[in-house]
Amino acid sequence: MNTDISTDWVRALDAIKEIVGPAGWFTDPAELEPYLTEWRKILHGNCKMVVRPASTEETAIVVEICHQARIPITPQGGNTGMVGGGVPEDGIVLCTNRMTAVRELDADNSTITVEAGCILSDVQNAASDSGLLFPLSLAAEGSCCIGGNIATNAGGNNTIRYGNIREIVLGLEVVLPDGRVWNGLRQLRKCNTGYDLKQLFIGSEGTLGIITAAVLALTPAPKGRLTAMATADNWDDLLKLFGIINGRLTGSLIAFEVFTRLGMEITTRHIADAINPFKQMHAFYALIETVYYGNDSAVREALETGMGEALEQEIINDAVIAESARHADNLWRIREGLPEAQSVESGVIKHDISIPISKIPNFAKAGSKLAMEIIPGCRVLPFGHMGDGNIHFNLLAPENLDQEKFFTCYMGKVNRALHDLAVSMGGSFSAEHGIGQIKRGEMIRYRSDVEMDLMARIKSAFDPHNGMNPGKIFDPVQAAKSTAR
Ligand code: FAD
Ligand code: 2HG
Ligand code: ZN
């Protein structure tokens, strides 16, 4: 046990140990370590204990004890978040990874009710075992949890067709910062009864309460998918290709992802089984996925005709349509390997830009120029979800530049310049990863006084003592001050 804590905290932590039992807590520094940092290991925090309750009831008691003793709580799911939202400052980490039950799958209602610690791929599999689809899909799906997905309003690869998780959540169960349980596990697609409270928790990054369970809407599982990759010379052509494919395949198109030559180079270099399907390297690549429910012929014909039209108009210069599930998986491996490949390759400064789709080429061109002016020799690595306007406009360190120097000299400056550019074009500095710790300054800069005032009031209505994930999204005191009249 740590000695640098008050007797109140010691008593409270002892009481928590009693509630959750030996399998539900640890304080050993070596065991704590993975919970104190995030997957890139750039941020590092502290906590006194990791607590892993096995149920909503245990969670509620733990939270109430923390509330009474004023012990801050940092919720954590799979700890795959990109912005340090799960990295604790102090107090306890409350990890949901023992709450993994599928409470109900109602196939006739097309809903699944799951506990927050369910791994995303387990939810996908449970749905598919019943002939249904849970459509959220992202590269971390084997380790992120549904509670974390909801808390970050995760987007991923299929937003273009199914929306962000916000569109899929029908009901929530939440332990509030004072330990009360809000049971909003409604399995309804229509329920207009005043303020839609669940929406406040979706995307709140653990600052308003702990999500313990959720009702999620499922959709009919498609019979199959068709996956293709096309190559292009520039951003304008990628936009034209998107127009053609989206026009011909609306309703069937579930992903339109893009990356550049550098992306192809680093994934094929660093990721096992990522194989370039083309003989030559190209400047740009689009990965396209469509689904079909009956016979594949109409969708195949539309895809082939769209690709043919784009080839004829010299919008694309080469294309492949996957001929097997294995071939399709390889195409996805190239795209989904990018987050890992970039980190193996070099230090990375990230940007999670949202921009109207029509403005992506102009943003990308101006952004590349800006980035290279600010960081001479940096390697621009834009990739991501072009079909929904979300580009991860990442920058790799110039060769021979020390990583530490790359971050300290350039990160703040280049983040600001690119965020200013995105906002000036009607975009946002955070599309799907959230704010966490690393974008708190940007919140104050880009959100209006009215928005910050409302957010500070919501936070204080739910969590007046600021015990739930303090230091994340915004500092309520600073937000209130900056908007005070
Ligand atoms: P954590 O990292 O554990 O937590 C994230 C935030 O949610 C924290 O603020 C935490 O306090 C809070 N939180 C966690 N659980 C709860 C809970 N039960 N109640 C309340 N608050 C909670 N994200 C995308 O949106 N799209 C992508 O395409 C995408 N691709 C990724 C690819 C890779 C390789 C990696 C590593 C990450 C990717 N991410 C992506 C980011 C990340 O996977 C998502 O943000 C995911 O939703 C986080 O889930 P988690 O369980 O890991 O949450
Ligand atoms: C993705 O789309 C993730 O692969 C990760 O959102 C993006 O690494 C990143 O910046
Ligand atoms: Zn993404």
Coordinates of C-alpha atoms and ligand atoms in Angstrom, one line a residue:
M1 CA 0.0 0.0 0.0
N2 CA 1.2 3.5 -0.8
T3 CA 2.1 5.5 2.3
D4 CA 1.6 9.0 0.8
I5 CA -2.1 9.0 1.3
S6 CA -4.5 10.2 3.9
T7 CA -6.1 7.9 6.4
D8 CA -9.5 8.6 4.8
W9 CA -8.3 7.3 1.5
V10 CA -6.6 4.3 3.1
R11 CA -9.9 3.4 4.8
A12 CA -11.9 3.9 1.6
L13 CA -9.5 1.8 -0.5
D14 CA -9.7 -0.9 2.1
A15 CA -13.5 -0.8 1.9
I16 CA -13.3 -1.1 -1.9
K17 CA -11.0 -4.2 -1.6
E18 CA -13.6 -5.8 0.6
I19 CA -16.4 -5.1 -2.0
V20 CA -14.6 -6.4 -5.1
G21 CA -12.6 -9.2 -3.5
P22 CA -9.1 -10.3 -4.3
A23 CA -9.6 -10.7 -8.0
G24 CA -11.0 -7.2 -8.2
W25 CA -8.0 -4.9 -7.2
F26 CA -4.3 -4.6 -7.3
T27 CA -1.7 -2.0 -6.1
D28 CA 1.6 -3.7 -7.1
P29 CA 3.5 -1.1 -9.2
A30 CA 4.4 -3.6 -11.9
E31 CA 0.8 -4.6 -12.3
L32 CA -0.4 -0.9 -12.2
E33 CA 2.1 0.1 -14.9
P34 CA 0.1 -0.8 -18.1
Y35 CA -2.9 1.1 -16.7
L36 CA -0.9 4.3 -16.1
T37 CA 0.0 4.9 -19.7
E38 CA -1.6 4.7 -23.2
W39 CA -0.8 2.5 -26.1
R40 CA 1.8 4.8 -27.6
K41 CA 3.4 5.3 -24.1
I42 CA 3.8 9.0 -24.6
L43 CA 1.6 10.0 -21.6
H44 CA 2.2 8.6 -18.2
G45 CA 0.0 9.1 -15.0
N46 CA -0.4 7.8 -11.5
C47 CA -3.0 6.0 -9.4
K48 CA -3.2 4.3 -6.1
M49 CA -5.1 1.2 -7.1
V50 CA -6.7 -0.4 -10.1
V51 CA -10.2 -1.7 -9.3
R52 CA -12.0 -4.2 -11.5
P53 CA -15.6 -4.6 -10.3
A54 CA -17.5 -7.7 -11.5
S55 CA -20.9 -6.1 -11.7
T56 CA -22.9 -2.8 -11.9
E57 CA -23.7 -3.2 -8.2
E58 CA -20.1 -3.5 -7.2
T59 CA -19.3 -0.5 -9.5
A60 CA -21.9 1.6 -7.8
I61 CA -20.6 0.8 -4.3
V62 CA -17.0 1.5 -5.3
V63 CA -18.0 4.8 -6.9
E64 CA -20.0 5.8 -3.8
I65 CA -17.1 5.1 -1.5
C66 CA -14.8 7.2 -3.8
H67 CA -17.4 10.0 -3.9
Q68 CA -17.5 10.1 -0.1
A69 CA -13.7 10.1 0.3
R70 CA -13.2 12.4 -2.7
I71 CA -11.0 9.9 -4.5
P72 CA -10.9 10.6 -8.2
I73 CA -11.8 7.9 -10.6
T74 CA -10.5 7.2 -14.1
P75 CA -12.6 4.8 -16.1
Q76 CA -10.8 2.4 -18.4
G77 CA -11.9 -0.2 -20.9
G78 CA -9.4 -1.6 -23.3
N79 CA -7.0 1.4 -23.0
T80 CA -6.7 1.8 -26.8
G81 CA -7.8 5.4 -26.8
M82 CA -5.7 7.9 -28.8
V83 CA -5.9 11.0 -26.6
G84 CA -4.9 10.0 -23.1
G85 CA -8.5 10.0 -21.8
G86 CA -7.9 6.8 -19.8
V87 CA -4.6 7.9 -18.3
P88 CA -5.1 8.6 -14.6
E89 CA -3.9 11.6 -12.6
D90 CA -4.4 10.1 -9.2
G91 CA -7.0 8.1 -7.2
I92 CA -8.2 4.8 -8.8
V93 CA -8.4 3.4 -12.3
L94 CA -11.8 1.7 -12.6
C95 CA -11.4 -0.9 -15.3
T96 CA -14.5 -2.6 -16.8
N97 CA -12.7 -5.7 -18.0
R98 CA -14.5 -8.1 -15.7
M99 CA -18.0 -7.0 -16.8
T100 CA -18.2 -8.9 -20.0
A101 CA -21.6 -10.5 -20.1
V102 CA -23.9 -10.5 -23.1
R103 CA -27.1 -9.9 -21.0
E104 CA -29.6 -10.4 -23.9
L105 CA -29.7 -10.8 -27.6
D106 CA -33.2 -10.2 -28.9
A107 CA -33.0 -11.3 -32.5
D108 CA -36.7 -10.3 -33.3
N109 CA -36.0 -6.8 -32.0
S110 CA -32.5 -6.7 -33.5
T111 CA -30.9 -5.6 -30.3
I112 CA -28.1 -6.8 -28.1
T113 CA -27.6 -5.8 -24.4
V114 CA -24.0 -6.1 -23.3
E115 CA -21.9 -5.1 -20.4
A116 CA -19.3 -2.3 -20.8
G117 CA -16.2 -4.6 -20.7
C118 CA -17.3 -6.7 -23.7
I119 CA -14.6 -6.6 -26.3
L120 CA -15.9 -5.1 -29.6
S121 CA -15.0 -8.2 -31.6
D122 CA -16.9 -10.4 -29.1
V123 CA -20.0 -8.2 -29.7
Q124 CA -19.6 -8.5 -33.5
N125 CA -19.3 -12.3 -33.1
A126 CA -22.3 -12.6 -30.9
A127 CA -24.4 -10.7 -33.4
S128 CA -23.1 -12.7 -36.3
D129 CA -23.8 -16.0 -34.5
S130 CA -27.5 -14.9 -34.6
G131 CA -27.3 -13.9 -38.3
L132 CA -27.1 -10.2 -37.5
L133 CA -24.5 -7.5 -37.8
F134 CA -23.0 -5.2 -35.2
P135 CA -21.5 -2.7 -37.6
L136 CA -18.9 -0.8 -35.7
S137 CA -15.5 -1.8 -37.0
L138 CA -12.0 -0.5 -36.3
A139 CA -8.5 -1.8 -36.2
A140 CA -8.4 -2.0 -32.3
E141 CA -11.6 -4.2 -32.3
G142 CA -9.8 -7.1 -30.7
S143 CA -8.9 -5.1 -27.6
C144 CA -11.2 -2.1 -27.2
C145 CA -14.4 -2.4 -25.1
I146 CA -17.9 -1.3 -25.8
G147 CA -17.9 1.0 -22.8
G148 CA -14.8 2.7 -24.2
N149 CA -16.3 2.8 -27.7
I150 CA -19.4 4.6 -26.4
A151 CA -17.5 6.9 -24.1
T152 CA -15.4 8.1 -27.1
N153 CA -18.3 7.9 -29.6
A154 CA -16.1 5.7 -31.8
G155 CA -16.4 6.1 -35.6
G156 CA -14.2 3.7 -37.5
N157 CA -14.3 2.3 -41.0
N158 CA -18.1 1.9 -41.6
T159 CA -19.4 5.3 -40.5
I160 CA -20.3 6.2 -44.0
R161 CA -23.0 3.6 -43.9
Y162 CA -23.9 3.0 -40.3
G163 CA -22.9 6.2 -38.5
N164 CA -20.8 6.6 -35.4
I165 CA -21.7 4.5 -32.4
R166 CA -24.0 7.3 -31.3
E167 CA -26.4 6.2 -34.0
I168 CA -26.3 2.6 -32.8
V169 CA -26.8 3.0 -29.0
L170 CA -30.5 2.6 -28.0
G171 CA -30.0 2.5 -24.2
L172 CA -27.5 2.8 -21.4
E173 CA -26.9 1.9 -17.8
V174 CA -24.6 4.3 -16.0
V175 CA -23.2 4.6 -12.5
L176 CA -23.3 8.3 -11.8
P177 CA -20.4 10.1 -10.0
D178 CA -22.2 9.9 -6.6
G179 CA -22.8 6.1 -7.0
R180 CA -26.4 6.2 -8.0
V181 CA -27.3 3.9 -11.0
W182 CA -29.3 5.3 -13.9
N183 CA -31.0 2.4 -15.7
G184 CA -31.7 3.7 -19.2
L185 CA -31.5 0.3 -20.8
R186 CA -34.4 0.8 -23.2
Q187 CA -34.6 -1.3 -26.3
L188 CA -36.6 1.3 -28.2
R189 CA -36.0 3.0 -31.5
K190 CA -38.5 5.7 -30.6
C191 CA -38.8 7.3 -27.2
N192 CA -39.3 11.0 -27.1
T193 CA -39.5 11.7 -23.4
G194 CA -37.7 14.9 -22.7
Y195 CA -33.9 15.2 -22.8
D196 CA -32.2 12.3 -24.3
L197 CA -29.8 11.6 -21.4
K198 CA -27.9 8.8 -23.0
Q199 CA -26.6 11.1 -25.7
L200 CA -24.8 13.1 -23.0
F201 CA -22.8 10.1 -21.9
I202 CA -21.9 9.1 -25.5
G203 CA -18.6 10.9 -26.2
S204 CA -18.2 12.2 -22.6
E205 CA -15.0 10.3 -22.2
G206 CA -15.7 9.1 -18.7
T207 CA -16.3 12.5 -17.3
L208 CA -20.0 12.2 -16.4
G209 CA -20.2 8.6 -15.1
I210 CA -19.3 5.0 -15.7
I211 CA -21.1 3.2 -18.5
T212 CA -21.8 -0.3 -17.2
A213 CA -24.1 -1.7 -19.9
A214 CA -25.7 -0.7 -23.2
V215 CA -28.4 -1.7 -25.6
L216 CA -27.1 -1.7 -29.2
A217 CA -29.1 -1.8 -32.4
L218 CA -28.2 -4.6 -34.8
T219 CA -28.8 -4.8 -38.5
P220 CA -29.4 -7.7 -40.9
A221 CA -26.1 -9.3 -41.8
P222 CA -25.2 -8.9 -45.4
K223 CA -24.8 -12.1 -47.4
G224 CA -21.4 -11.0 -48.6
R225 CA -19.0 -8.2 -49.3
L226 CA -17.0 -6.9 -52.3
T227 CA -13.7 -5.2 -51.6
A228 CA -11.6 -3.3 -54.1
M229 CA -8.6 -1.1 -54.2
A230 CA -7.9 1.6 -56.7
T231 CA -4.9 3.8 -57.3
A232 CA -4.9 7.5 -58.2
D233 CA -2.5 10.4 -58.9
N234 CA -3.9 13.1 -56.6
W235 CA -6.5 14.1 -54.1
D236 CA -8.9 15.6 -56.6
D237 CA -9.1 12.3 -58.4
L238 CA -9.8 10.5 -55.2
L239 CA -12.7 12.9 -54.6
K240 CA -14.0 12.2 -58.1
L241 CA -13.7 8.5 -57.6
F242 CA -15.7 8.8 -54.3
G243 CA -18.4 10.7 -56.2
I244 CA -18.7 7.9 -58.8
I245 CA -18.6 5.0 -56.4
N246 CA -20.9 6.6 -53.9
G247 CA -23.4 7.6 -56.6
R248 CA -23.5 4.1 -58.0
L249 CA -23.4 2.2 -54.7
T250 CA -25.3 4.3 -52.2
G251 CA -26.7 1.9 -49.6
S252 CA -24.2 -0.8 -50.4
L253 CA -21.0 1.2 -49.9
I254 CA -19.8 0.7 -46.4
A255 CA -16.2 2.0 -46.5
F256 CA -14.2 4.4 -48.6
E257 CA -10.8 4.6 -47.0
V258 CA -7.7 6.3 -48.4
F259 CA -3.9 6.4 -47.9
T260 CA -0.8 7.5 -49.8
R261 CA 2.3 5.9 -51.2
L262 CA 4.1 6.4 -47.9
G263 CA 1.3 4.5 -46.2
M264 CA 1.7 1.6 -48.6
E265 CA 5.5 1.6 -48.1
I266 CA 5.4 1.5 -44.3
T267 CA 2.7 -1.1 -43.9
T268 CA 4.2 -3.5 -46.4
R269 CA 7.6 -2.9 -44.7
H270 CA 6.4 -3.4 -41.1
I271 CA 3.2 -5.4 -41.0
A272 CA 3.3 -9.1 -41.6
D273 CA 0.9 -10.3 -44.3
A274 CA 0.4 -6.8 -45.8
I275 CA 1.1 -7.4 -49.4
N276 CA 1.0 -4.7 -52.1
P277 CA -1.5 -6.0 -54.7
F278 CA -0.1 -3.7 -57.5
K279 CA 3.1 -4.2 -59.5
Q280 CA 4.1 -0.5 -59.2
M281 CA 3.8 2.0 -56.4
H282 CA 1.2 4.8 -56.8
A283 CA 0.7 8.2 -55.2
F284 CA -2.7 7.4 -53.7
Y285 CA -4.9 4.4 -52.9
A286 CA -8.6 4.0 -52.1
L287 CA -9.9 1.0 -50.4
I288 CA -13.6 0.4 -51.2
E289 CA -16.0 -2.0 -49.5
T290 CA -19.6 -2.8 -50.5
V291 CA -22.0 -5.3 -49.2
Y292 CA -24.9 -7.2 -50.8
Y293 CA -27.9 -8.9 -49.3
G294 CA -29.2 -11.1 -52.1
N295 CA -27.3 -12.0 -55.2
D296 CA -24.0 -10.2 -55.6
S297 CA -24.4 -9.5 -59.3
A298 CA -26.1 -6.1 -59.2
V299 CA -23.5 -4.7 -56.7
R300 CA -20.6 -6.3 -58.5
E301 CA -21.8 -4.8 -61.8
A302 CA -22.2 -1.4 -60.2
L303 CA -18.7 -1.6 -58.7
E304 CA -17.1 -2.8 -61.9
T305 CA -19.0 -0.2 -64.0
G306 CA -17.9 2.6 -61.6
M307 CA -14.3 1.4 -61.6
G308 CA -14.4 1.1 -65.4
E309 CA -15.8 4.6 -65.8
A310 CA -13.1 6.0 -63.5
L311 CA -10.4 4.2 -65.5
E312 CA -11.8 5.5 -68.7
Q313 CA -11.8 9.0 -67.5
E314 CA -8.3 8.5 -66.1
I315 CA -9.4 9.3 -62.6
I316 CA -7.7 6.1 -61.5
N317 CA -4.9 4.3 -63.1
D318 CA -5.2 0.7 -61.7
A319 CA -7.7 -1.3 -59.7
V320 CA -8.2 -4.7 -58.1
I321 CA -11.4 -6.3 -56.9
A322 CA -10.7 -9.0 -54.3
E323 CA -11.6 -12.5 -55.5
S324 CA -11.7 -14.2 -52.2
A325 CA -12.2 -13.4 -48.5
R326 CA -8.5 -13.8 -48.0
H327 CA -7.6 -11.4 -50.7
A328 CA -10.1 -8.9 -49.2
D329 CA -8.5 -9.3 -45.8
N330 CA -5.1 -8.6 -47.2
L331 CA -6.4 -5.3 -48.7
W332 CA -7.8 -4.4 -45.3
R333 CA -4.5 -5.4 -43.6
I334 CA -2.7 -2.7 -45.6
R335 CA -5.1 -0.1 -44.4
E336 CA -5.6 -1.3 -40.8
G337 CA -1.9 -1.9 -40.3
L338 CA -1.2 1.8 -40.7
P339 CA -1.6 2.9 -37.0
E340 CA 1.0 0.3 -36.0
A341 CA 3.3 0.7 -39.0
Q342 CA 3.6 4.4 -38.5
S343 CA 4.8 4.0 -34.9
V344 CA 7.3 1.4 -35.8
E345 CA 8.6 3.6 -38.6
S346 CA 9.1 6.8 -36.6
G347 CA 7.8 9.3 -34.1
V348 CA 4.3 10.5 -35.2
I349 CA 2.5 13.8 -34.7
K350 CA -1.2 13.0 -35.2
H351 CA -4.2 15.0 -36.4
D352 CA -7.7 13.6 -36.4
I353 CA -9.3 16.1 -38.8
S354 CA -12.9 16.3 -39.8
I355 CA -13.7 18.3 -42.9
P356 CA -16.5 18.5 -45.4
I357 CA -15.7 15.8 -48.0
S358 CA -15.7 18.3 -50.8
K359 CA -12.8 20.2 -49.1
I360 CA -10.5 17.3 -48.4
P361 CA -8.3 17.9 -51.5
N362 CA -7.8 21.6 -50.6
F363 CA -7.2 20.8 -47.0
A364 CA -4.7 18.1 -47.8
K365 CA -2.8 20.3 -50.3
A366 CA -2.6 23.3 -48.0
G367 CA -2.0 21.2 -44.9
S368 CA 1.0 19.4 -46.5
K369 CA 2.5 22.7 -47.5
L370 CA 2.1 24.1 -44.0
A371 CA 3.5 21.0 -42.3
M372 CA 6.6 21.0 -44.5
E373 CA 7.2 24.7 -43.9
I374 CA 6.9 24.2 -40.1
I375 CA 8.9 20.9 -40.0
P376 CA 11.3 20.8 -42.9
G377 CA 11.8 17.2 -44.0
C378 CA 8.8 15.8 -42.2
R379 CA 7.0 13.0 -44.0
V380 CA 3.3 13.6 -44.5
L381 CA 1.1 10.5 -43.9
P382 CA -2.5 11.3 -44.4
F383 CA -4.9 8.4 -44.3
G384 CA -8.3 7.4 -43.1
H385 CA -12.0 7.6 -43.6
M386 CA -12.4 9.8 -46.7
G387 CA -16.0 8.7 -47.1
D388 CA -17.1 10.4 -43.9
G389 CA -14.6 13.4 -44.2
N390 CA -12.2 12.1 -41.5
I391 CA -8.5 12.3 -42.4
H392 CA -5.8 11.3 -40.0
F393 CA -3.3 13.9 -41.2
N394 CA -0.3 12.4 -39.5
L395 CA 3.3 13.5 -39.7
L396 CA 6.3 11.3 -39.4
A397 CA 9.6 12.7 -38.0
P398 CA 12.2 13.7 -40.6
E399 CA 14.8 11.0 -40.9
N400 CA 17.7 11.6 -38.5
L401 CA 15.7 13.9 -36.2
D402 CA 15.6 12.8 -32.6
Q403 CA 12.0 11.8 -31.6
E404 CA 12.0 13.9 -28.4
K405 CA 13.1 16.9 -30.4
F406 CA 10.4 16.3 -33.0
F407 CA 7.7 16.4 -30.3
T408 CA 9.0 19.3 -28.2
C409 CA 10.0 21.6 -31.0
Y410 CA 7.2 21.0 -33.4
M411 CA 4.1 19.4 -32.1
G412 CA 2.3 22.4 -30.6
K413 CA 3.1 24.6 -33.5
V414 CA 2.1 22.2 -36.3
N415 CA -1.1 21.0 -34.4
R416 CA -2.2 24.6 -34.1
A417 CA -1.5 25.5 -37.7
L418 CA -3.4 22.4 -39.1
H419 CA -6.3 22.8 -36.6
D420 CA -6.6 26.4 -37.6
L421 CA -6.6 25.4 -41.2
A422 CA -9.3 22.7 -40.7
V423 CA -11.5 25.1 -38.7
S424 CA -11.1 27.9 -41.2
M425 CA -12.5 25.4 -43.8
G426 CA -15.5 24.5 -41.7
G427 CA -13.8 21.4 -40.2
S428 CA -13.0 20.2 -36.7
F429 CA -9.8 19.4 -34.8
S430 CA -11.3 16.2 -33.4
A431 CA -13.3 13.8 -35.6
E432 CA -13.5 10.4 -33.8
H433 CA -10.7 10.2 -31.2
G434 CA -12.1 12.8 -28.7
I435 CA -10.3 15.3 -26.6
G436 CA -8.8 13.4 -23.6
Q437 CA -5.8 15.2 -22.2
I438 CA -4.0 16.1 -25.4
K439 CA -6.6 18.4 -27.0
R440 CA -7.9 20.3 -23.9
G441 CA -6.2 23.5 -25.1
E442 CA -7.9 23.2 -28.5
M443 CA -11.3 22.9 -26.8
I444 CA -10.9 26.3 -25.2
R445 CA -9.6 27.8 -28.4
Y446 CA -12.1 26.4 -30.9
R447 CA -15.4 25.9 -28.9
S448 CA -17.4 29.1 -28.3
D449 CA -18.0 30.7 -24.9
V450 CA -21.6 29.5 -25.1
E451 CA -20.5 25.9 -25.7
M452 CA -17.9 25.9 -22.9
D453 CA -20.4 27.5 -20.5
L454 CA -23.0 24.8 -21.3
M455 CA -20.5 22.0 -21.0
A456 CA -19.2 23.3 -17.7
R457 CA -22.8 23.5 -16.4
I458 CA -23.5 19.9 -17.5
K459 CA -20.3 18.7 -15.9
S460 CA -21.1 20.4 -12.6
A461 CA -24.8 19.1 -12.7
F462 CA -23.5 15.5 -13.0
D463 CA -20.3 15.8 -11.1
P464 CA -20.1 18.8 -8.8
H465 CA -16.9 17.6 -7.1
N466 CA -15.1 16.9 -10.4
G467 CA -14.3 13.3 -9.2
M468 CA -15.1 11.5 -12.5
N469 CA -12.1 11.5 -14.8
P470 CA -10.7 14.9 -13.7
G471 CA -8.4 16.7 -16.2
K472 CA -10.1 15.3 -19.3
I473 CA -11.9 17.2 -22.1
F474 CA -11.7 20.5 -20.2
D475 CA -11.1 21.9 -16.7
P476 CA -14.5 22.9 -15.5
V477 CA -13.2 25.8 -13.4
Q478 CA -11.1 27.2 -16.3
A479 CA -14.1 26.7 -18.6
A480 CA -16.4 28.5 -16.2
K481 CA -13.9 31.4 -15.7
S482 CA -13.2 31.8 -19.4
T483 CA -16.9 32.2 -20.1
A484 CA -17.8 34.3 -17.0
R485 CA -19.4 37.7 -17.8
Ligands
FAD1 P1 -10.2 3.4 -23.3 O1 -9.0 3.7 -24.1 O2 -10.0 2.4 -22.2 O3 -10.9 4.7 -22.8 C1 -11.2 5.7 -23.7 C2 -12.0 6.8 -23.0 O4 -13.2 6.3 -22.5 C3 -11.3 7.3 -21.7 O5 -11.6 8.7 -21.5 C4 -11.9 6.5 -20.6 O6 -11.9 7.2 -19.3 C5 -13.4 6.4 -21.1 N1 -14.0 5.1 -20.8 C6 -13.6 3.8 -21.0 N2 -14.6 3.0 -20.6 C7 -15.6 3.7 -20.0 C8 -16.8 3.3 -19.4 N3 -17.2 2.1 -19.3 N4 -17.6 4.4 -19.0 C9 -17.2 5.7 -19.1 N5 -16.0 6.0 -19.6 C10 -15.2 5.0 -20.1 N6 -11.1 5.1 -32.8 C11 -12.0 5.4 -33.7 O7 -13.0 6.1 -33.3 N7 -12.0 4.9 -35.0 C12 -10.9 4.1 -35.4 O8 -10.9 3.8 -36.6 C13 -9.9 3.8 -34.5 N8 -8.9 3.0 -34.8 C14 -8.0 2.6 -33.9 C15 -7.0 1.8 -34.3 C16 -6.0 1.4 -33.4 C17 -4.9 0.5 -33.8 C18 -6.0 1.9 -32.1 C19 -5.0 1.5 -31.1 C20 -7.1 2.7 -31.7 C21 -8.0 3.1 -32.6 N9 -9.1 4.0 -32.2 C22 -10.1 4.3 -33.1 C23 -9.1 4.5 -30.9 C24 -9.8 3.6 -29.8 O9 -9.7 2.3 -30.2 C25 -11.2 4.0 -29.6 O10 -11.2 5.3 -29.1 C26 -12.0 3.1 -28.7 O11 -13.3 3.4 -28.8 C27 -11.6 3.1 -27.2 O12 -12.1 2.0 -26.5 P2 -11.3 1.5 -25.2 O13 -12.2 0.4 -24.6 O14 -9.9 1.1 -25.5 O15 -11.3 2.8 -24.3
2HG2 C1 -7.5 4.6 -37.8 O1 -8.4 5.1 -38.5 C2 -7.4 5.0 -36.4 O2 -6.7 3.7 -38.2 C3 -6.0 5.4 -36.0 O3 -8.3 6.0 -36.1 C4 -5.5 6.7 -36.6 O4 -3.2 6.3 -35.9 C5 -4.1 7.2 -36.2 O5 -3.8 8.4 -36.2
ZN3 ZN -9.7 6.4 -37.7

